[in-house]
Tab-separated table of C-alpha atoms and ligand atoms in Angstrom:
chain	number	residue	atom	x	y	z
A	1	MET	CA	114.289	38.780	108.366
A	2	LYS	CA	115.852	41.669	110.222
A	3	ILE	CA	118.341	43.761	108.250
A	4	SER	CA	121.207	42.872	110.562
A	5	GLN	CA	120.549	39.144	110.254
A	6	PHE	CA	120.150	39.421	106.492
A	7	TRP	CA	123.510	41.151	106.287
A	8	ASP	CA	125.201	38.372	108.257
A	9	ASP	CA	123.459	35.519	106.440
A	10	ALA	CA	123.279	36.733	102.871
A	11	ILE	CA	125.300	39.898	102.221
A	12	VAL	CA	128.611	39.285	103.983
A	13	PRO	CA	129.160	35.902	102.254
A	14	ALA	CA	128.422	37.518	98.870
A	15	LEU	CA	130.863	40.334	99.597
A	16	VAL	CA	133.506	37.794	100.609
A	17	ASP	CA	133.182	36.235	97.139
A	18	TYR	CA	133.104	39.647	95.502
A	19	ILE	CA	136.328	40.781	97.193
A	20	ARG	CA	138.148	37.769	95.691
A	21	ILE	CA	137.423	39.045	92.169
A	22	PRO	CA	140.077	41.501	90.898
A	23	ALA	CA	137.428	43.494	89.023
A	24	LYS	CA	139.687	46.441	88.362
A	25	SER	CA	138.132	49.351	86.520
A	26	PRO	CA	139.055	49.573	82.791
A	27	HIS	CA	141.460	52.422	83.526
A	28	PHE	CA	143.582	49.958	85.537
A	29	ASP	CA	142.957	46.875	83.410
A	30	ASN	CA	143.108	47.483	79.667
A	31	ALA	CA	142.247	43.859	79.029
A	32	TRP	CA	139.229	43.925	81.359
A	33	SER	CA	136.954	42.499	78.681
A	34	LYS	CA	139.237	39.540	77.952
A	35	ASN	CA	140.115	39.013	81.621
A	36	GLY	CA	136.446	38.714	82.518
A	37	TYR	CA	136.696	39.907	86.129
A	38	ILE	CA	134.215	42.728	85.718
A	39	GLU	CA	131.866	40.275	84.092
A	40	ALA	CA	132.349	37.903	87.033
A	41	ALA	CA	131.561	40.661	89.537
A	42	VAL	CA	128.407	41.646	87.668
A	43	GLU	CA	127.278	38.051	87.381
A	44	LEU	CA	127.888	37.514	91.074
A	45	ALA	CA	125.764	40.554	91.971
A	46	ALA	CA	123.078	39.706	89.414
A	47	GLY	CA	122.862	36.111	90.622
A	48	TRP	CA	122.560	37.258	94.216
A	49	CYS	CA	119.817	39.748	93.347
A	50	ARG	CA	117.870	37.119	91.412
A	51	LYS	CA	118.109	34.791	94.387
A	52	ASN	CA	116.988	37.518	96.773
A	53	ALA	CA	114.503	39.170	94.420
A	54	VAL	CA	111.420	41.021	95.622
A	55	PRO	CA	108.105	40.320	93.844
A	56	GLY	CA	107.713	42.119	90.531
A	57	MET	CA	111.402	42.936	90.266
A	58	LYS	CA	112.993	43.049	86.806
A	59	LEU	CA	116.728	42.565	86.472
A	60	GLU	CA	118.922	42.890	83.444
A	61	VAL	CA	122.636	43.043	82.835
A	62	VAL	CA	122.695	45.599	80.045
A	63	ARG	CA	125.625	45.441	77.660
A	64	LEU	CA	126.198	48.182	75.119
A	65	GLU	CA	128.863	47.318	72.600
A	66	ASN	CA	132.443	47.973	73.693
A	67	ARG	CA	131.339	49.258	77.047
A	68	THR	CA	131.482	47.924	80.584
A	69	PRO	CA	128.169	46.306	81.582
A	70	VAL	CA	125.508	47.851	83.775
A	71	LEU	CA	123.236	46.051	86.208
A	72	LEU	CA	119.721	47.500	86.033
A	73	ILE	CA	117.065	46.497	88.535
A	74	GLU	CA	113.525	47.850	88.396
A	75	VAL	CA	111.336	47.379	91.447
A	76	PRO	CA	107.672	48.394	91.241
A	77	ALA	CA	106.091	50.664	93.840
A	78	PHE	CA	104.812	48.978	96.976
A	79	GLN	CA	101.824	50.065	99.050
A	80	THR	CA	101.818	53.607	97.723
A	81	SER	CA	99.972	55.429	94.960
A	82	SER	CA	103.073	57.527	94.319
A	83	THR	CA	104.052	57.472	90.652
A	84	ARG	CA	107.513	58.878	91.258
A	85	THR	CA	110.803	57.108	90.819
A	86	VAL	CA	113.755	56.613	93.130
A	87	LEU	CA	117.142	56.055	91.519
A	88	MET	CA	119.706	54.173	93.594
A	89	TYR	CA	123.294	54.178	92.433
A	90	GLY	CA	126.395	52.102	93.074
A	91	HIS	CA	129.321	50.512	91.233
A	92	LEU	CA	131.129	47.183	91.071
A	93	ASP	CA	134.440	48.077	89.402
A	94	LYS	CA	137.399	48.510	91.713
A	95	GLN	CA	140.513	50.508	92.316
A	96	PRO	CA	143.833	48.688	91.716
A	97	GLU	CA	145.756	46.797	94.398
A	98	MET	CA	148.011	49.485	95.884
A	99	VAL	CA	150.899	48.569	98.182
A	100	GLY	CA	151.076	48.640	101.973
A	101	TRP	CA	148.585	45.927	102.899
A	102	ARG	CA	149.247	44.516	106.343
A	103	GLU	CA	150.835	41.089	106.606
A	104	GLY	CA	148.246	38.444	105.753
A	105	TYR	CA	145.874	40.968	104.203
A	106	GLY	CA	145.533	41.839	100.550
A	107	PRO	CA	143.208	43.398	98.010
A	108	TRP	CA	141.776	40.083	96.843
A	109	ILE	CA	141.913	38.353	100.238
A	110	PRO	CA	138.639	38.809	102.111
A	111	ARG	CA	139.246	38.911	105.865
A	112	LEU	CA	136.581	39.428	108.459
A	113	GLU	CA	138.035	40.793	111.645
A	114	ASP	CA	136.635	42.842	114.485
A	115	GLY	CA	133.418	43.638	112.592
A	116	LYS	CA	135.294	44.804	109.543
A	117	LEU	CA	135.483	43.080	106.206
A	118	TYR	CA	138.883	43.784	104.670
A	119	GLY	CA	139.614	43.663	100.950
A	120	ARG	CA	139.365	45.796	97.837
A	121	GLY	CA	135.958	47.040	96.792
A	122	GLY	CA	133.826	45.869	99.714
A	123	ALA	CA	133.199	49.418	100.898
A	124	ASP	CA	133.947	51.129	97.560
A	125	ASP	CA	131.447	50.211	96.335
A	126	GLY	CA	130.496	46.532	96.197
A	127	TYR	CA	128.148	46.755	99.192
A	128	ALA	CA	125.840	49.256	97.418
A	129	VAL	CA	123.851	46.819	95.313
A	130	PHE	CA	123.295	44.474	98.255
A	131	CYS	CA	122.383	47.353	100.582
A	132	SER	CA	119.877	48.744	98.053
A	133	LEU	CA	118.002	45.499	97.596
A	134	ALA	CA	118.181	44.702	101.328
A	135	ALA	CA	116.489	48.023	102.134
A	136	LEU	CA	113.670	47.283	99.687
A	137	ARG	CA	113.264	43.738	101.014
A	138	ALA	CA	113.046	45.058	104.575
A	139	LEU	CA	110.271	47.467	103.576
A	140	ARG	CA	108.333	44.711	101.828
A	141	GLU	CA	108.612	42.418	104.805
A	142	ALA	CA	107.455	45.125	107.192
A	143	LYS	CA	104.642	46.118	104.798
A	144	ARG	CA	106.017	49.637	104.620
A	145	PRO	CA	105.705	51.615	101.382
A	146	HIS	CA	108.296	52.554	98.812
A	147	ALA	CA	107.942	54.217	95.422
A	148	ARG	CA	109.061	52.654	92.148
A	149	THR	CA	112.799	52.166	92.502
A	150	VAL	CA	115.487	51.719	89.898
A	151	ILE	CA	118.849	50.385	91.046
A	152	LEU	CA	121.600	51.262	88.616
A	153	ILE	CA	125.001	49.644	89.178
A	154	GLU	CA	127.783	50.583	86.803
A	155	CYS	CA	131.275	49.151	86.214
A	156	CYS	CA	133.217	52.194	85.089
A	157	GLU	CA	133.108	54.515	88.095
A	158	GLU	CA	136.773	54.280	89.077
A	159	SER	CA	137.644	55.232	85.494
A	160	GLY	CA	135.493	58.349	85.601
A	161	SER	CA	132.164	56.769	84.566
A	162	TYR	CA	132.888	57.379	80.889
A	163	ASP	CA	130.518	54.589	79.877
A	164	LEU	CA	127.649	55.877	81.941
A	165	PRO	CA	126.238	58.659	79.743
A	166	ALA	CA	125.599	56.147	76.967
A	167	TYR	CA	123.693	53.928	79.384
A	168	LEU	CA	121.713	56.801	80.858
A	169	ASN	CA	120.597	57.720	77.356
A	170	ALA	CA	119.875	54.174	76.275
A	171	LEU	CA	117.985	53.404	79.480
A	172	GLU	CA	116.113	56.691	79.778
A	173	PRO	CA	112.700	55.132	79.069
A	174	ARG	CA	113.266	52.601	81.823
A	175	ILE	CA	114.854	54.847	84.425
A	176	GLU	CA	112.325	57.640	83.769
A	177	VAL	CA	112.926	60.865	85.730
A	178	PRO	CA	113.777	60.188	89.365
A	179	ASP	CA	112.695	62.742	91.936
A	180	ILE	CA	115.268	61.451	94.396
A	181	VAL	CA	118.680	59.948	93.782
A	182	ILE	CA	120.219	57.825	96.537
A	183	GLY	CA	123.920	57.412	95.908
A	184	LEU	CA	125.750	54.895	98.091
A	185	ASP	CA	129.319	55.586	97.027
A	186	SER	CA	130.295	58.340	99.406
A	187	GLY	CA	131.730	58.807	102.862
A	188	CYS	CA	130.778	59.250	106.490
A	189	GLY	CA	132.576	61.468	108.989
A	190	ASN	CA	132.329	58.833	111.727
A	191	TYR	CA	130.546	55.537	112.336
A	192	GLU	CA	128.169	57.042	114.891
A	193	GLN	CA	125.510	58.717	112.753
A	194	LEU	CA	124.145	59.092	109.259
A	195	TRP	CA	126.096	61.446	107.013
A	196	GLY	CA	124.743	63.157	103.922
A	197	THR	CA	127.193	64.443	101.356
A	198	THR	CA	126.494	68.028	100.282
A	199	SER	CA	129.265	68.385	97.749
A	200	LEU	CA	132.097	66.599	96.015
A	201	ARG	CA	135.290	68.059	94.728
A	202	GLY	CA	136.242	67.991	91.086
A	203	LEU	CA	139.506	66.646	89.752
A	204	ILE	CA	141.993	67.209	87.000
A	205	ASN	CA	144.862	64.875	86.445
A	206	GLY	CA	147.498	64.590	83.801
A	207	VAL	CA	151.181	64.139	83.161
A	208	LEU	CA	153.664	67.005	83.271
A	209	THR	CA	156.746	66.133	81.248
A	210	VAL	CA	159.936	68.171	81.329
A	211	GLU	CA	162.679	67.248	78.835
A	212	VAL	CA	166.073	68.897	78.910
A	213	LEU	CA	168.409	66.490	77.050
A	214	THR	CA	168.096	63.809	74.402
A	215	GLU	CA	170.003	61.367	76.640
A	216	GLY	CA	171.347	61.316	80.177
A	217	VAL	CA	174.850	62.667	80.823
A	218	HIS	CA	177.429	62.687	83.655
A	219	SER	CA	176.048	65.051	86.275
A	220	GLY	CA	179.556	66.187	87.232
A	221	ASP	CA	180.119	67.229	83.650
A	222	ALA	CA	176.764	68.877	83.036
A	223	SER	CA	175.329	70.270	86.263
A	224	GLY	CA	175.550	74.022	86.311
A	225	VAL	CA	175.361	74.038	82.535
A	226	VAL	CA	172.247	71.966	81.986
A	227	ALA	CA	169.279	72.650	84.270
A	228	SER	CA	167.939	69.599	86.088
A	229	SER	CA	164.615	68.534	84.671
A	230	PHE	CA	163.393	67.995	88.225
A	231	ARG	CA	164.229	71.575	89.178
A	232	VAL	CA	162.436	72.866	86.088
A	233	ALA	CA	159.425	70.816	87.193
A	234	ARG	CA	159.672	72.389	90.662
A	235	VAL	CA	159.629	75.858	89.108
A	236	LEU	CA	156.567	74.931	87.071
A	237	LEU	CA	154.726	73.416	90.050
A	238	GLU	CA	155.436	76.569	92.058
A	239	ARG	CA	153.200	78.347	89.536
A	240	ILE	CA	150.292	76.185	90.745
A	241	ASP	CA	150.710	76.004	94.498
A	242	ALA	CA	153.037	77.525	97.068
A	243	ALA	CA	155.475	74.836	98.203
A	244	ASP	CA	155.571	76.110	101.798
A	245	SER	CA	151.796	76.304	102.400
A	246	GLY	CA	150.223	74.126	99.705
A	247	ILE	CA	147.870	77.000	98.861
A	248	VAL	CA	146.862	76.947	95.215
A	249	LYS	CA	147.613	80.373	93.811
A	250	HIS	CA	145.547	80.843	90.688
A	251	SER	CA	141.961	82.109	91.070
A	252	ALA	CA	140.838	79.865	88.194
A	253	PHE	CA	141.024	76.930	90.610
A	254	HIS	CA	139.107	78.534	93.494
A	255	ALA	CA	135.399	79.026	94.211
A	256	GLN	CA	133.364	81.098	96.649
A	257	ILE	CA	132.402	78.943	99.651
A	258	PRO	CA	128.617	79.224	100.262
A	259	PRO	CA	127.883	80.492	103.815
A	260	GLU	CA	125.616	77.534	104.688
A	261	ARG	CA	128.406	75.114	103.741
A	262	ALA	CA	130.876	77.025	105.905
A	263	ALA	CA	128.375	76.794	108.790
A	264	GLN	CA	127.936	73.038	108.259
A	265	ALA	CA	131.720	72.669	108.219
A	266	GLU	CA	131.855	74.359	111.651
A	267	ARG	CA	129.302	71.879	113.014
A	268	ALA	CA	131.095	68.912	111.442
A	269	ALA	CA	134.356	70.117	112.999
A	270	GLU	CA	132.668	70.255	116.430
A	271	VAL	CA	131.289	66.720	116.095
A	272	LEU	CA	134.427	65.185	114.612
A	273	GLY	CA	137.078	67.088	116.569
A	274	GLU	CA	140.648	66.020	115.913
A	275	GLU	CA	139.422	62.815	114.267
A	276	ILE	CA	139.275	64.986	111.131
A	277	TRP	CA	143.026	64.596	110.864
A	278	ARG	CA	143.755	61.759	113.269
A	279	LYS	CA	141.934	59.354	110.946
A	280	PHE	CA	144.919	59.569	108.597
A	281	PRO	CA	147.921	57.312	109.241
A	282	PHE	CA	150.377	60.122	109.992
A	283	VAL	CA	153.938	59.154	110.809
A	284	PRO	CA	154.890	60.060	114.387
A	285	GLY	CA	155.499	63.789	114.751
A	286	MET	CA	153.654	64.756	111.570
A	287	GLN	CA	151.073	67.535	111.961
A	288	PRO	CA	148.048	68.460	109.817
A	289	MET	CA	148.417	71.352	107.382
A	290	GLN	CA	146.386	73.730	109.553
A	291	ALA	CA	145.373	73.880	113.197
A	292	ASP	CA	141.800	75.136	112.762
A	293	LEU	CA	139.512	72.122	112.415
A	294	ALA	CA	136.741	73.833	110.417
A	295	ASP	CA	139.419	75.069	108.038
A	296	LEU	CA	140.605	71.496	107.580
A	297	VAL	CA	137.032	70.455	106.704
A	298	LEU	CA	136.813	73.260	104.158
A	299	ASN	CA	140.302	72.499	102.828
A	300	ARG	CA	139.313	68.980	101.905
A	301	THR	CA	135.877	69.879	100.543
A	302	TRP	CA	135.886	73.393	99.077
A	303	ARG	CA	139.524	74.255	98.328
A	304	PRO	CA	141.857	73.121	95.569
A	305	PHE	CA	144.972	71.110	96.417
A	306	LEU	CA	147.683	69.575	94.283
A	307	ALA	CA	149.327	66.167	94.723
A	308	VAL	CA	152.020	64.422	92.672
A	309	THR	CA	150.809	60.856	92.411
A	310	GLY	CA	153.356	59.235	90.129
A	311	ALA	CA	156.634	59.819	88.330
A	312	ASP	CA	158.679	58.578	85.427
A	313	GLY	CA	162.225	59.255	84.269
A	314	LEU	CA	163.493	58.625	87.789
A	315	PRO	CA	165.240	55.330	88.546
A	316	PRO	CA	164.644	53.707	91.952
A	317	PRO	CA	167.270	54.737	94.550
A	318	ALA	CA	169.319	51.531	94.256
A	319	SER	CA	169.967	52.062	90.556
A	320	ALA	CA	170.352	55.842	90.526
A	321	GLY	CA	173.781	56.969	89.283
A	322	ASN	CA	175.212	60.466	89.263
A	323	VAL	CA	173.403	61.266	86.076
A	324	LEU	CA	171.756	64.408	84.850
A	325	ARG	CA	168.663	62.712	83.617
A	326	PRO	CA	167.097	63.693	80.272
A	327	LYS	CA	163.597	64.089	81.559
A	328	THR	CA	161.198	64.067	84.490
A	329	ALA	CA	157.538	63.177	84.158
A	330	LEU	CA	155.152	63.794	87.063
A	331	VAL	CA	151.550	62.749	87.365
A	332	LEU	CA	149.605	65.678	88.773
A	333	SER	CA	146.301	65.385	90.581
A	334	LEU	CA	144.571	68.678	91.277
A	335	ARG	CA	141.407	68.530	93.356
A	336	LEU	CA	138.962	71.325	92.575
A	337	PRO	CA	136.171	73.034	94.564
A	338	PRO	CA	132.691	71.614	93.822
A	339	THR	CA	131.553	74.441	91.568
A	340	VAL	CA	134.665	74.900	89.391
A	341	ASN	CA	134.292	73.663	85.816
A	342	ALA	CA	136.957	70.983	85.396
A	343	GLU	CA	137.374	71.245	81.638
A	344	SER	CA	138.121	74.946	81.644
A	345	ALA	CA	140.322	74.476	84.717
A	346	ALA	CA	142.250	71.759	82.838
A	347	ARG	CA	142.815	74.145	79.919
A	348	GLN	CA	144.064	76.804	82.357
A	349	LEU	CA	146.359	74.305	84.060
A	350	LYS	CA	147.902	73.305	80.749
A	351	ALA	CA	148.363	76.938	79.704
A	352	ILE	CA	149.969	77.900	83.021
A	353	LEU	CA	152.385	74.951	83.008
A	354	GLU	CA	153.415	75.228	79.374
A	355	ALA	CA	153.888	79.025	79.226
A	356	ASP	CA	157.489	80.357	79.004
A	357	PRO	CA	159.341	77.150	79.871
A	358	PRO	CA	162.492	77.854	81.928
A	359	TYR	CA	165.650	77.664	79.752
A	360	GLY	CA	163.475	76.698	76.791
A	361	ALA	CA	163.005	73.197	78.195
A	362	ARG	CA	160.515	71.005	76.328
A	363	VAL	CA	157.483	71.085	78.611
A	364	SER	CA	154.159	69.451	78.009
A	365	PHE	CA	151.112	68.787	80.101
A	366	SER	CA	148.966	65.991	78.802
A	367	ALA	CA	145.590	66.134	80.511
A	368	GLY	CA	144.056	62.846	81.588
A	369	GLN	CA	140.852	62.748	83.565
A	370	SER	CA	138.930	65.923	84.223
A	371	ALA	CA	135.775	65.766	86.282
A	372	THR	CA	133.682	68.610	87.596
A	373	GLY	CA	132.617	68.329	91.228
A	374	TRP	CA	129.087	68.541	92.497
A	375	HIS	CA	127.122	70.796	94.814
A	376	ALA	CA	123.798	69.509	96.144
A	377	PRO	CA	120.647	71.511	95.574
A	378	GLN	CA	118.909	72.854	98.686
A	379	THR	CA	117.627	69.846	100.658
A	380	THR	CA	113.822	69.857	100.992
A	381	MET	CA	112.243	69.825	104.437
A	382	TRP	CA	110.805	66.296	104.158
A	383	LEU	CA	114.173	64.799	103.226
A	384	GLU	CA	116.065	66.669	105.898
A	385	ARG	CA	113.534	65.456	108.488
A	386	ALA	CA	113.536	61.892	107.148
A	387	VAL	CA	117.332	61.675	107.207
A	388	ASP	CA	117.489	63.079	110.711
A	389	ALA	CA	114.755	60.767	111.984
A	390	ALA	CA	116.459	57.744	110.418
A	391	SER	CA	119.778	58.648	112.017
A	392	ASN	CA	118.143	59.120	115.423
A	393	ALA	CA	116.267	55.832	115.090
A	394	HIS	CA	119.217	53.667	114.060
A	395	PHE	CA	122.206	55.469	115.576
A	396	GLY	CA	120.669	57.441	118.438
A	397	LYS	CA	122.262	60.611	117.096
A	398	PRO	CA	121.167	63.283	114.603
A	399	ALA	CA	122.296	63.221	110.989
A	400	MET	CA	125.197	65.346	109.796
A	401	TRP	CA	125.843	67.045	106.464
A	402	MET	CA	129.283	67.610	105.044
A	403	GLY	CA	131.072	67.914	101.750
A	404	GLU	CA	133.396	65.148	100.659
A	405	GLY	CA	136.826	65.605	99.190
A	406	GLY	CA	136.632	62.925	96.541
A	407	THR	CA	135.117	63.041	93.095
A	408	ILE	CA	132.204	61.086	91.660
A	409	PRO	CA	131.987	62.287	88.041
A	410	PHE	CA	128.570	60.686	87.785
A	411	MET	CA	127.154	63.128	90.335
A	412	ALA	CA	127.820	66.269	88.328
A	413	MET	CA	126.144	64.612	85.388
A	414	LEU	CA	123.089	63.509	87.345
A	415	GLY	CA	122.793	66.892	88.989
A	416	ALA	CA	122.615	68.459	85.529
A	417	LYS	CA	120.337	65.757	84.115
A	418	TYR	CA	117.802	65.781	86.951
A	419	PRO	CA	117.815	69.411	88.119
A	420	ASN	CA	114.614	68.959	90.158
A	421	ALA	CA	115.704	65.811	91.985
A	422	GLN	CA	116.674	65.598	95.623
A	423	PHE	CA	119.916	63.838	96.475
A	424	LEU	CA	120.836	61.651	99.380
A	425	ILE	CA	124.457	60.848	98.772
A	426	THR	CA	125.886	58.762	101.531
A	427	GLY	CA	128.191	55.821	102.116
A	428	VAL	CA	130.375	53.760	104.382
A	429	LEU	CA	133.751	55.320	103.637
A	430	GLY	CA	134.471	56.460	107.178
A	431	PRO	CA	137.670	56.831	109.220
A	432	HIS	CA	140.423	54.355	108.263
A	433	SER	CA	138.193	52.533	105.742
A	434	ASN	CA	140.853	53.584	103.235
A	435	ALA	CA	139.154	53.139	99.888
A	436	HIS	CA	141.792	53.354	97.100
A	437	GLY	CA	144.575	52.673	99.625
A	438	PRO	CA	145.799	49.521	101.371
A	439	ASN	CA	143.747	47.791	104.091
A	440	GLU	CA	140.378	48.948	102.735
A	441	PHE	CA	137.560	47.724	104.939
A	442	LEU	CA	133.799	47.739	105.188
A	443	HIS	CA	132.496	48.576	108.667
A	444	ILE	CA	129.715	46.030	108.821
A	445	ASP	CA	127.728	47.401	111.732
A	446	TYR	CA	127.688	50.809	110.081
A	447	ALA	CA	126.569	49.304	106.771
A	448	LYS	CA	123.703	47.527	108.558
A	449	ARG	CA	122.483	50.723	110.205
A	450	LEU	CA	122.908	52.621	106.961
A	451	THR	CA	120.735	50.032	105.197
A	452	ALA	CA	118.031	50.559	107.830
A	453	CYS	CA	118.306	54.344	107.366
A	454	VAL	CA	117.976	54.005	103.589
A	455	ALA	CA	114.832	51.921	104.092
A	456	ASP	CA	113.352	54.608	106.356
A	457	VAL	CA	114.111	57.347	103.848
A	458	LEU	CA	112.500	55.294	101.049
A	459	ALA	CA	109.393	54.860	103.190
A	460	ALA	CA	109.295	58.562	104.039
A	461	HIS	CA	109.654	59.408	100.357
A	462	ALA	CA	106.725	57.143	99.464
A	463	GLY	CA	104.635	58.703	102.189
A	464	ASN	CA	105.514	62.206	101.120
A	465	THR	CA	104.684	61.952	97.441
B	501	ZN	ZN1	133.441	54.337	94.570
């Protein structure tokens, strides 16, 4: 069966069922084990893979104690004498609901419209397991070769993959040492060609708490005597980035941008044009942070930027009185360049924020997640050619390479664990697909072509080794 037909007949219906499951990552569902949604998502995927198995395939849902499960699929080599291993990666856990879904749409409401499948987790990253097996099935049917392939699907990615190291260790004898890793949890600059991800940014988050009083007091009585905890927080944040430009000040959070990545950013900017910023749902009149398009590409891939993603100690507007509040807590999210070590950056961030608190306020920064980014090793000639040929064959346009702004903690770990492996990190998170936000969708035509490209790259790999 052709890949496109197989997607329509077998994959889309499975994804529709998958979207209905609120399989929120443990970080967003403390009771995930009791709630059983992650289990349901894994069982759905496992059942589908069993039903659509290729000959010789071994499938197991591996469950280490007190950890999210992992779906492990081993597929023997086909029509090749290559003894090497391909590792394909994806995840089934999801981001939480988020607000702002259009009327009639919702995170757990699958809706197929205009070639897009709306709902949480379809694109990030439920499609990956189906895409992986579909690519292998297509090769088998066409009697084209592929090397031994291990598909590893975790359920902890949106929580920083903290369960994964234990599985990688436990499963080492079965995974063996892959010489290529195909990761299907990344983005694409447009839906018109194949995109390979060359880097990912790192991330530190945590909660900055500023306490100035033991209880709230009349602001008319106290302002001018007691500093506002919000203003103290502003002073502290100004130590990290400049409020007027957003530029992060401290060198500890910056990295040298490699010249070849700067050159690729120029090419990506030419291909993407203003779509680089127009893909975001700006309010009318709002402009991007910089005019130069290549700079915008580098900003979101190789430069650090700070965002405040949550707050506490602030009542909603309708219940806010004229009170000098006792404290302000802000959730900080600092994206880091690919090559900056996140743990040492987190220590620096804490030290910078907690040093010399204004007015002796009680200031603390409690670090949450810290994840180092990832920078791809030099792509070998065969892979570069295979990726380009696949893109030309299935999209009619050459492949593009670009960094991504997000973080996949797993990648830094794999990069360190398999230093000699090649990486094809790609995905369906293109313009407006809005993973993590409202109205997330999977662009089905793109996913079909991507599946065909993955199959071609697997065949080229088998032929090359
Ligand atoms: Zn993901």
